[in-house]
Structures are given as structure tokens and as C-alpha cells.
Amino acid sequence: MKLSGTMTVNEKGHLSIGGCDTVDLARQFGTPLYVLDEECFRNNCRFYYQSFVQKYGAAVTYAGKALLNLAVCRLVYEEGLGLDVASGGELYTALQAGFPMEKIYFHGNNKSIAELTMALEAGIGRFMVDNFHELELLNDLAGQAGVQAGVILRVAPGVEAHTHEYIKTGQIDSKFGLAIETGQAIDGVKRILKLSSLSFKGVHCHIGSQIFELDSYAHAASVMMDFTRQVYEQTGVAISELDLGGGLGIYYAEGDQPKPVQEYADVIMDVVRKRANEYDLPLPQVIVEPGRSICGPAGTTLYTVGAVKDIPGIRKYVTVDGGMSDNPRPALYRSRYEACLANKPGRPADDLVSVAGKCCESDILIWDIALPEAEPGDILAVSCTGAYNYSMAMNYNRLPKPAMALVNDGRADLIVRRENYVDLLRNDLVPERLERSKPVGLVSG
Ligand code: LLP
């Protein structure tokens, strides 16, 4: 496993993150445990801040869908970034964390009346409108509330990103945004300009996620600038904000070659500047929305090894106490991960095994990985689990969701409490007509 962030092997020969011994963390907080490396998270925010905000005066809004909770909102705020939310739940989290409203951007392709109303009442910065239905609805609601909603229109630029089919979003045949090619995007802009409670600020695209080719971004930026010119020619309005989405790829496993944030910024800004010059348009405020590349490398999941099952000549399964319930990505996208045994990372990795989860599905977290010989009770650390793990976790098999600890400089603080069995029953109701028997309760003694 490649060590990332503040990971080291300490004097006891254990994996340490943020100056905390991971074996101690597992003992203190239990497993599965999401560990968030604060320094790594903050540094990733700073790469973006320096490369976009300081260097080019661009804006960076962290995509909360990758990982969001109250403590993460505080980190993002302290690092000077804005925040993208994609649902009422994410917005509520930001509100409760005291995140400045004007720095919140609201995404989503089917925002409900309740969600839009909540966002209007809160006075958030931008509504990223996705379709004709939404812009009429938002205009009505803003009108009723007597406010102007600042909107950015999501468009589909028709750019194919080289990434997994399920996380591509820029193509014309997408549920997201209005396509430029069909003429719907320009019609959307014209419609917004006619609606009295909407204030048109700019356009947005997001071509996909876990992207390594900066060419795809350059292409998208160029197409968007062409669209900006079209908008100017047809409406006389110069777009002031150009949001180019998120999606920068990160290292998960051998073969992944992420591009530095600095390079990503230079590539995008170069295209935008050149085109603005060429078309004699004012330089728009560029916005990017990274999620994974900020939180992904900062996360590690600790598991306890249970059953080790060797099928002679076929495969050895090392089973852990979590699985697709805390990390559905291998099941959904065949995502690859690296891991080590946190209590003996230095031992020779000479046993080829597959790491299985405990859900009643095939539930394999990692196929064919070389580890030192694993025994029940060992702590398995899977790296790079900070993005789309906690945020996509589920209660399949009624497994309580894991806790999350924030580590830094030898300190570990619980930032998400582990769910317990009572939490699992919190929303269960039994109609009176079914109440024929009393709960048995646990037999004691
Ligand atoms: N902006 C928009 C409009 C998005 O839809 C997304 C991600 C982002 C920004 C942030 O993208 P990032 O920098 O994190 O790649 N569950 C999938 C990823 C889905 C991405 C959804 N949108 C996965 O686990 O790979």
C-alpha cells in the first residue's frame, strides 16, 4: 500500500496516521472505523486555494457529496473554500455547521419545492439550475418570497470524459443539464433572462469524476467558452461566472497517475483566458468544484480481520467486519483499492488473498492483493477511502454505519458517532394491529 498524507510506520511497527497509532484507534473507537487525516485534507484544500484562488482569482467550492458532516464543513470553511450541496440534507448539514450562506451552491437535477424553499429562506449563494422545470419553479418560489435567486445554468457540453460509464456526466445523453448541441442550453439562458425573480450569473458543466486526462478539461473549457460567446452574440449578456465542475482523478492503486492540482488549474485557466481574449469577452470568474481530490486521499478505513478461508488451489478469502455497506465502490464501479495489515505493515507481503466483506452478497472489497499472512484480530487498513465511502454507506443487512475519527498531531477526535442497534430502529413503527406480541428482549445471565 502506498503511504499517503501523514501515514508512517511508527516505532511499534504499526501504521500511524496523523501521529495516531491505527491499532490504538481501532481499539479505542472500534472497527470498521473511517479515519480522516486532517492535515492531508487541509493540504488538499490548500493546493486548490493556492492554484486557483491565489494564482488566478478563481473560486473553489468543495463538493460535499464526496464527504460531508459538521466537522468537514468546519474544515472546508477554515480553508477558505465554498461548498457545493446537492440535497436538502447536505444543505441542512451546512446550515447547522454555520457555513456562510453566500458560499453555498445548490446542485441537483430534481430539487424539490421543499429543498428550493429551504435554500431561498437560507439565502444561499447560487442555484445551479438543471432544467426548464426547475427554472420556472425557482422563479415562482423566489417571486413568492420576494427575493432574486442567483442562478447558474448547468449545460451538457457534449464532452466525453475517459472514466467509468456510471460516473460520466458531460455527454448529450445525460440526465444532467441542457445540451448545447440541441439548442436547449441557449434556450435555457434566454428563458432565465426573461424570468424576473432569477438573476442570471453564468453557466456550469461537470464532465465526470475520477478523470486523469487534462485534455478533457481543456476541451470542456473551450466548448464552454464557445457557448459563452454564443450567449453574448444572441443575448448581449457577457457571462460573469463559469463553473467547470469537479472530477480530478486521484491515486487508488497501482497504475493511477493523478495530475497535480496546479497543472489542472493552469490548463483550464489558459484555455479560458485565451478564448476570452480571442472572442473579446471579459474574463469570467472561473469556479471549480473538487470533491474526491480533497477528501479521498485523506481517508483510511480500519477493519478487523475475522474468518480467513483458504480454498486450496483456488483462493484465500480474508474477511473483514465491514464491506460494501461502508464502501460500495468496488461493487458499483469495480473500483480498486490498496490495503495493508496495520499491526504488521512491515512484514513481507507474500500471501495473495482477496478481501471479502461481511454483507450477504459477493461483497469483495479487494480482489487479489498481496498481504502478510492475515490472522483473525489483525487490523486491515484500506487507503484512499475518504471520498464516496461514508457518503454512500448504507445499512444493508442492518449493519450500523461506522464511526469516523479525525486525526492530527497525535490527537484523535470522534466526528461521527458509530451507529448502534437503537439507531437502526429509530424510524421503525409497528401499527397497532400488528402488536400481538411483546418484544422478547435480551435474555440475560
Ligand atoms: N460537481 C458536480 C456537479 C458533481 O456532480 C460532482 C460529482 C462533483 C462536482 C465532484 O466530483 P469529484 O471531484 O468528487 O470527482 N459516486 C461516484 C462519484 C460520483 C460523482 C458525482 N458527482 C464514485 O464513487 O466514484
Short mmCIF file of N, CA, C and O in Angstrom, two decimals, residues 3-99:
data_model
loop_
_atom_site.label_atom_id
_atom_site.label_comp_id
_atom_site.label_asym_id
_atom_site.label_seq_id
_atom_site.Cartn_x
_atom_site.Cartn_y
_atom_site.Cartn_z
N LEU A 3 1.92 4.76 0.98
CA LEU A 3 1.58 5.61 2.12
C LEU A 3 1.24 7.01 1.62
O LEU A 3 1.95 7.57 0.79
N SER A 4 0.13 7.56 2.12
CA SER A 4 -0.24 8.91 1.67
C SER A 4 -0.48 9.80 2.89
O SER A 4 -0.59 9.32 4.02
N GLY A 5 -0.56 11.11 2.65
CA GLY A 5 -0.82 12.06 3.73
C GLY A 5 0.22 11.93 4.82
O GLY A 5 1.43 11.89 4.55
N THR A 6 -0.24 11.81 6.06
CA THR A 6 0.70 11.75 7.20
C THR A 6 0.99 10.30 7.62
O THR A 6 1.51 10.07 8.72
N MET A 7 0.67 9.35 6.77
CA MET A 7 0.90 7.94 7.14
C MET A 7 2.38 7.65 7.31
O MET A 7 3.20 8.04 6.47
N THR A 8 2.69 6.93 8.40
CA THR A 8 4.06 6.44 8.59
C THR A 8 3.95 5.09 9.29
O THR A 8 2.87 4.69 9.73
N VAL A 9 5.07 4.43 9.43
CA VAL A 9 5.10 3.24 10.28
C VAL A 9 5.83 3.67 11.56
O VAL A 9 6.94 4.20 11.49
N ASN A 10 5.18 3.51 12.71
CA ASN A 10 5.76 4.04 13.96
C ASN A 10 6.74 3.07 14.60
O ASN A 10 7.01 1.98 14.07
N GLU A 11 7.23 3.47 15.77
CA GLU A 11 8.29 2.67 16.43
C GLU A 11 7.80 1.29 16.84
O GLU A 11 8.57 0.35 16.98
N LYS A 12 6.48 1.14 16.99
CA LYS A 12 5.95 -0.20 17.33
C LYS A 12 5.78 -1.06 16.09
O LYS A 12 5.30 -2.19 16.14
N GLY A 13 6.08 -0.46 14.92
CA GLY A 13 5.89 -1.20 13.68
C GLY A 13 4.43 -1.20 13.25
O GLY A 13 3.99 -2.08 12.50
N HIS A 14 3.65 -0.22 13.73
CA HIS A 14 2.24 -0.12 13.33
C HIS A 14 2.05 1.03 12.37
O HIS A 14 2.80 2.02 12.41
N LEU A 15 1.00 0.94 11.57
CA LEU A 15 0.66 2.07 10.70
C LEU A 15 0.15 3.21 11.57
O LEU A 15 -0.69 3.00 12.46
N SER A 16 0.69 4.39 11.31
CA SER A 16 0.24 5.56 12.07
C SER A 16 -0.30 6.60 11.09
O SER A 16 0.22 6.77 10.00
N ILE A 17 -1.38 7.28 11.48
CA ILE A 17 -1.95 8.36 10.65
C ILE A 17 -2.19 9.56 11.57
O ILE A 17 -2.74 9.41 12.67
N GLY A 18 -1.75 10.72 11.14
CA GLY A 18 -1.91 11.92 11.96
C GLY A 18 -1.27 11.74 13.32
O GLY A 18 -1.78 12.25 14.33
N GLY A 19 -0.18 11.02 13.36
CA GLY A 19 0.52 10.79 14.63
C GLY A 19 -0.20 9.84 15.57
O GLY A 19 0.17 9.70 16.74
N CYS A 20 -1.25 9.18 15.10
CA CYS A 20 -2.00 8.24 15.95
C CYS A 20 -1.76 6.81 15.46
O CYS A 20 -1.86 6.53 14.26
N ASP A 21 -1.49 5.93 16.39
CA ASP A 21 -1.29 4.51 16.08
C ASP A 21 -2.66 3.92 15.67
O ASP A 21 -3.63 3.99 16.45
N THR A 22 -2.73 3.38 14.47
CA THR A 22 -4.03 2.91 13.98
C THR A 22 -4.56 1.70 14.77
O THR A 22 -5.77 1.48 14.83
N VAL A 23 -3.63 0.94 15.36
CA VAL A 23 -4.08 -0.21 16.17
C VAL A 23 -4.78 0.33 17.42
O VAL A 23 -5.83 -0.18 17.84
N ASP A 24 -4.22 1.40 17.99
CA ASP A 24 -4.87 2.04 19.14
C ASP A 24 -6.22 2.65 18.75
O ASP A 24 -7.18 2.58 19.50
N LEU A 25 -6.25 3.26 17.55
CA LEU A 25 -7.51 3.86 17.10
C LEU A 25 -8.60 2.79 16.99
O LEU A 25 -9.75 3.01 17.40
N ALA A 26 -8.21 1.65 16.43
CA ALA A 26 -9.18 0.56 16.27
C ALA A 26 -9.67 0.10 17.64
O ALA A 26 -10.87 -0.18 17.83
N ARG A 27 -8.76 0.05 18.60
CA ARG A 27 -9.13 -0.39 19.95
C ARG A 27 -10.04 0.66 20.61
O ARG A 27 -11.04 0.34 21.21
N GLN A 28 -9.66 1.92 20.46
CA GLN A 28 -10.39 2.99 21.13
C GLN A 28 -11.80 3.21 20.56
O GLN A 28 -12.76 3.38 21.30
N PHE A 29 -11.89 3.21 19.22
CA PHE A 29 -13.18 3.56 18.60
C PHE A 29 -13.92 2.37 18.01
O PHE A 29 -15.06 2.51 17.57
N GLY A 30 -13.28 1.22 17.98
CA GLY A 30 -13.89 0.04 17.35
C GLY A 30 -13.71 0.08 15.84
O GLY A 30 -13.24 1.06 15.28
N THR A 31 -14.08 -1.02 15.20
CA THR A 31 -13.99 -1.11 13.73
C THR A 31 -15.34 -1.59 13.19
O THR A 31 -16.10 -2.19 13.95
N PRO A 32 -15.66 -1.35 11.94
CA PRO A 32 -14.91 -0.55 10.98
C PRO A 32 -14.85 0.91 11.45
O PRO A 32 -15.80 1.39 12.08
N LEU A 33 -13.77 1.56 11.10
CA LEU A 33 -13.60 2.95 11.50
C LEU A 33 -13.08 3.75 10.31
O LEU A 33 -12.09 3.37 9.68
N TYR A 34 -13.77 4.84 9.99
CA TYR A 34 -13.24 5.78 9.00
C TYR A 34 -12.27 6.70 9.73
O TYR A 34 -12.66 7.33 10.73
N VAL A 35 -11.05 6.81 9.23
CA VAL A 35 -10.07 7.71 9.83
C VAL A 35 -9.82 8.84 8.84
O VAL A 35 -9.53 8.58 7.67
N LEU A 36 -9.98 10.07 9.29
CA LEU A 36 -9.77 11.21 8.40
C LEU A 36 -8.52 11.97 8.84
O LEU A 36 -8.43 12.44 9.98
N ASP A 37 -7.58 12.06 7.92
CA ASP A 37 -6.28 12.70 8.16
C ASP A 37 -6.46 14.21 7.94
O ASP A 37 -6.51 14.68 6.80
N GLU A 38 -6.54 14.93 9.03
CA GLU A 38 -6.85 16.37 8.94
C GLU A 38 -5.82 17.15 8.14
O GLU A 38 -6.17 17.98 7.29
N GLU A 39 -4.55 16.84 8.39
CA GLU A 39 -3.50 17.60 7.68
C GLU A 39 -3.59 17.36 6.18
O GLU A 39 -3.46 18.28 5.37
N CYS A 40 -3.83 16.12 5.81
CA CYS A 40 -3.92 15.78 4.39
C CYS A 40 -5.13 16.48 3.76
O CYS A 40 -5.04 17.07 2.68
N PHE A 41 -6.26 16.45 4.45
CA PHE A 41 -7.47 17.12 3.96
C PHE A 41 -7.21 18.62 3.78
O PHE A 41 -7.51 19.21 2.74
N ARG A 42 -6.61 19.22 4.80
CA ARG A 42 -6.35 20.67 4.73
C ARG A 42 -5.35 20.98 3.62
O ARG A 42 -5.50 21.96 2.90
N ASN A 43 -4.31 20.16 3.50
CA ASN A 43 -3.32 20.41 2.44
C ASN A 43 -3.96 20.34 1.07
O ASN A 43 -3.67 21.14 0.19
N ASN A 44 -4.87 19.38 0.89
CA ASN A 44 -5.53 19.27 -0.42
C ASN A 44 -6.39 20.50 -0.69
O ASN A 44 -6.46 20.98 -1.83
N CYS A 45 -7.04 21.02 0.35
CA CYS A 45 -7.79 22.28 0.19
C CYS A 45 -6.81 23.39 -0.21
O CYS A 45 -7.11 24.21 -1.08
N ARG A 46 -5.66 23.38 0.43
CA ARG A 46 -4.69 24.47 0.17
C ARG A 46 -4.13 24.41 -1.25
O ARG A 46 -3.89 25.46 -1.85
N PHE A 47 -3.92 23.20 -1.77
CA PHE A 47 -3.45 23.09 -3.17
C PHE A 47 -4.44 23.82 -4.07
O PHE A 47 -4.06 24.55 -4.98
N TYR A 48 -5.72 23.59 -3.83
CA TYR A 48 -6.74 24.24 -4.65
C TYR A 48 -6.76 25.74 -4.41
O TYR A 48 -6.88 26.53 -5.35
N TYR A 49 -6.67 26.11 -3.15
CA TYR A 49 -6.73 27.54 -2.82
C TYR A 49 -5.58 28.28 -3.51
O TYR A 49 -5.77 29.31 -4.14
N GLN A 50 -4.37 27.71 -3.38
CA GLN A 50 -3.21 28.37 -3.97
C GLN A 50 -3.27 28.38 -5.49
O GLN A 50 -3.00 29.39 -6.13
N SER A 51 -3.65 27.23 -6.07
CA SER A 51 -3.58 27.10 -7.53
C SER A 51 -4.69 27.86 -8.25
O SER A 51 -4.50 28.29 -9.39
N PHE A 52 -5.85 27.98 -7.62
CA PHE A 52 -6.96 28.64 -8.30
C PHE A 52 -7.25 30.03 -7.73
O PHE A 52 -7.32 31.00 -8.46
N VAL A 53 -7.44 30.10 -6.40
CA VAL A 53 -7.88 31.37 -5.80
C VAL A 53 -6.73 32.38 -5.81
O VAL A 53 -6.86 33.47 -6.35
N GLN A 54 -5.59 31.97 -5.24
CA GLN A 54 -4.48 32.92 -5.16
C GLN A 54 -3.88 33.24 -6.51
O GLN A 54 -3.59 34.38 -6.83
N LYS A 55 -3.68 32.20 -7.31
CA LYS A 55 -2.99 32.44 -8.57
C LYS A 55 -3.86 33.12 -9.62
O LYS A 55 -3.38 33.96 -10.38
N TYR A 56 -5.15 32.75 -9.67
CA TYR A 56 -5.98 33.25 -10.77
C TYR A 56 -7.23 34.02 -10.32
O TYR A 56 -8.03 34.42 -11.16
N GLY A 57 -7.44 34.14 -9.04
CA GLY A 57 -8.67 34.81 -8.58
C GLY A 57 -9.91 33.99 -8.89
O GLY A 57 -11.02 34.52 -8.95
N ALA A 58 -9.73 32.70 -9.12
CA ALA A 58 -10.88 31.82 -9.38
C ALA A 58 -11.49 31.42 -8.02
O ALA A 58 -10.97 31.80 -6.97
N ALA A 59 -12.61 30.70 -8.07
CA ALA A 59 -13.24 30.27 -6.82
C ALA A 59 -13.26 28.74 -6.76
O ALA A 59 -13.29 28.07 -7.80
N VAL A 60 -13.20 28.20 -5.55
CA VAL A 60 -13.24 26.75 -5.36
C VAL A 60 -14.36 26.43 -4.39
O VAL A 60 -14.41 26.96 -3.28
N THR A 61 -15.28 25.59 -4.84
CA THR A 61 -16.34 25.14 -3.93
C THR A 61 -16.18 23.63 -3.77
O THR A 61 -16.18 22.88 -4.74
N TYR A 62 -16.02 23.19 -2.54
CA TYR A 62 -15.83 21.76 -2.24
C TYR A 62 -17.16 21.03 -2.47
O TYR A 62 -18.21 21.48 -1.99
N ALA A 63 -17.10 19.91 -3.19
CA ALA A 63 -18.32 19.14 -3.48
C ALA A 63 -18.64 18.22 -2.29
O ALA A 63 -18.03 17.16 -2.12
N GLY A 64 -19.60 18.63 -1.50
CA GLY A 64 -19.92 17.92 -0.26
C GLY A 64 -20.41 16.49 -0.45
O GLY A 64 -20.33 15.68 0.47
N LYS A 65 -20.87 16.17 -1.65
CA LYS A 65 -21.37 14.80 -1.85
C LYS A 65 -20.27 13.77 -1.62
O LYS A 65 -20.55 12.62 -1.29
N ALA A 66 -19.02 14.18 -1.80
CA ALA A 66 -17.91 13.23 -1.64
C ALA A 66 -17.74 12.83 -0.17
O ALA A 66 -17.46 11.66 0.15
N LEU A 67 -17.93 13.78 0.71
CA LEU A 67 -17.83 13.52 2.16
C LEU A 67 -18.31 14.76 2.89
O LEU A 67 -17.73 15.84 2.74
N LEU A 68 -19.38 14.63 3.66
CA LEU A 68 -19.88 15.80 4.39
C LEU A 68 -20.38 15.43 5.78
O LEU A 68 -21.12 14.46 5.94
N ASN A 69 -19.97 16.18 6.73
CA ASN A 69 -20.54 16.14 8.08
C ASN A 69 -20.17 17.47 8.72
O ASN A 69 -19.51 18.30 8.08
N LEU A 70 -20.58 17.68 9.96
CA LEU A 70 -20.38 19.01 10.57
C LEU A 70 -18.90 19.39 10.64
O LEU A 70 -18.52 20.51 10.32
N ALA A 71 -18.07 18.43 11.06
CA ALA A 71 -16.64 18.76 11.20
C ALA A 71 -16.01 19.06 9.85
O ALA A 71 -15.18 19.98 9.73
N VAL A 72 -16.40 18.31 8.82
CA VAL A 72 -15.85 18.56 7.49
C VAL A 72 -16.25 19.96 7.00
O VAL A 72 -15.45 20.68 6.42
N CYS A 73 -17.50 20.36 7.29
CA CYS A 73 -17.92 21.73 6.93
C CYS A 73 -16.99 22.74 7.58
O CYS A 73 -16.60 23.73 6.96
N ARG A 74 -16.62 22.50 8.83
CA ARG A 74 -15.74 23.45 9.52
C ARG A 74 -14.36 23.50 8.85
O ARG A 74 -13.78 24.57 8.69
N LEU A 75 -13.84 22.35 8.49
CA LEU A 75 -12.51 22.32 7.84
C LEU A 75 -12.56 23.10 6.52
O LEU A 75 -11.67 23.90 6.24
N VAL A 76 -13.60 22.85 5.74
CA VAL A 76 -13.71 23.50 4.42
C VAL A 76 -13.82 25.01 4.61
O VAL A 76 -13.17 25.79 3.91
N TYR A 77 -14.61 25.40 5.59
CA TYR A 77 -14.78 26.83 5.88
C TYR A 77 -13.45 27.45 6.30
O TYR A 77 -13.04 28.50 5.78
N GLU A 78 -12.76 26.78 7.21
CA GLU A 78 -11.48 27.33 7.70
C GLU A 78 -10.44 27.45 6.59
O GLU A 78 -9.59 28.32 6.63
N GLU A 79 -10.55 26.58 5.59
CA GLU A 79 -9.57 26.64 4.49
C GLU A 79 -10.00 27.62 3.40
O GLU A 79 -9.37 27.71 2.35
N GLY A 80 -11.11 28.30 3.62
CA GLY A 80 -11.49 29.40 2.72
C GLY A 80 -12.20 28.98 1.45
O GLY A 80 -12.30 29.76 0.51
N LEU A 81 -12.69 27.73 1.41
CA LEU A 81 -13.38 27.28 0.19
C LEU A 81 -14.89 27.47 0.35
O LEU A 81 -15.41 27.55 1.47
N GLY A 82 -15.59 27.48 -0.78
CA GLY A 82 -17.05 27.44 -0.75
C GLY A 82 -17.51 26.00 -0.67
O GLY A 82 -16.69 25.07 -0.58
N LEU A 83 -18.83 25.81 -0.71
CA LEU A 83 -19.37 24.46 -0.55
C LEU A 83 -20.50 24.19 -1.52
O LEU A 83 -21.44 24.98 -1.62
N ASP A 84 -20.40 23.06 -2.23
CA ASP A 84 -21.50 22.60 -3.09
C ASP A 84 -22.35 21.63 -2.31
O ASP A 84 -21.81 20.67 -1.72
N VAL A 85 -23.66 21.84 -2.33
CA VAL A 85 -24.56 20.84 -1.74
C VAL A 85 -25.46 20.32 -2.85
O VAL A 85 -25.70 21.01 -3.83
N ALA A 86 -25.95 19.10 -2.66
CA ALA A 86 -26.76 18.50 -3.73
C ALA A 86 -28.09 17.98 -3.22
O ALA A 86 -28.77 17.21 -3.90
N SER A 87 -28.46 18.37 -2.01
CA SER A 87 -29.74 17.92 -1.47
C SER A 87 -30.07 18.76 -0.24
O SER A 87 -29.19 19.45 0.31
N GLY A 88 -31.33 18.64 0.19
CA GLY A 88 -31.73 19.32 1.42
C GLY A 88 -30.91 18.85 2.61
O GLY A 88 -30.56 19.63 3.49
N GLY A 89 -30.57 17.58 2.62
CA GLY A 89 -29.80 17.02 3.74
C GLY A 89 -28.40 17.62 3.81
O GLY A 89 -27.90 17.96 4.89
N GLU A 90 -27.77 17.76 2.65
CA GLU A 90 -26.43 18.38 2.64
C GLU A 90 -26.54 19.85 3.01
O GLU A 90 -25.70 20.38 3.74
N LEU A 91 -27.60 20.49 2.53
CA LEU A 91 -27.79 21.91 2.86
C LEU A 91 -28.02 22.09 4.36
O LEU A 91 -27.44 22.97 5.00
N TYR A 92 -28.83 21.20 4.92
CA TYR A 92 -29.12 21.26 6.35
C TYR A 92 -27.83 21.11 7.17
O TYR A 92 -27.60 21.81 8.14
N THR A 93 -26.99 20.19 6.72
CA THR A 93 -25.70 19.96 7.41
C THR A 93 -24.87 21.26 7.39
O THR A 93 -24.33 21.67 8.41
N ALA A 94 -24.83 21.89 6.22
CA ALA A 94 -24.05 23.12 6.09
C ALA A 94 -24.64 24.23 6.97
O ALA A 94 -23.91 24.97 7.64
N LEU A 95 -25.98 24.29 7.00
CA LEU A 95 -26.65 25.31 7.81
C LEU A 95 -26.32 25.11 9.28
O LEU A 95 -25.99 26.04 10.01
N GLN A 96 -26.41 23.86 9.71
CA GLN A 96 -26.15 23.56 11.12
C GLN A 96 -24.70 23.79 11.49
O GLN A 96 -24.37 24.06 12.64
N ALA A 97 -23.81 23.68 10.50
CA ALA A 97 -22.39 23.90 10.78
C ALA A 97 -22.07 25.39 10.77
O ALA A 97 -20.95 25.79 11.08
N GLY A 98 -23.05 26.20 10.40
CA GLY A 98 -22.82 27.65 10.35
C GLY A 98 -22.01 28.08 9.15
O GLY A 98 -21.33 29.10 9.17
N PHE A 99 -22.08 27.29 8.07
CA PHE A 99 -21.32 27.64 6.86
C PHE A 99 -21.91 28.92 6.26
O PHE A 99 -23.13 29.05 6.17
#
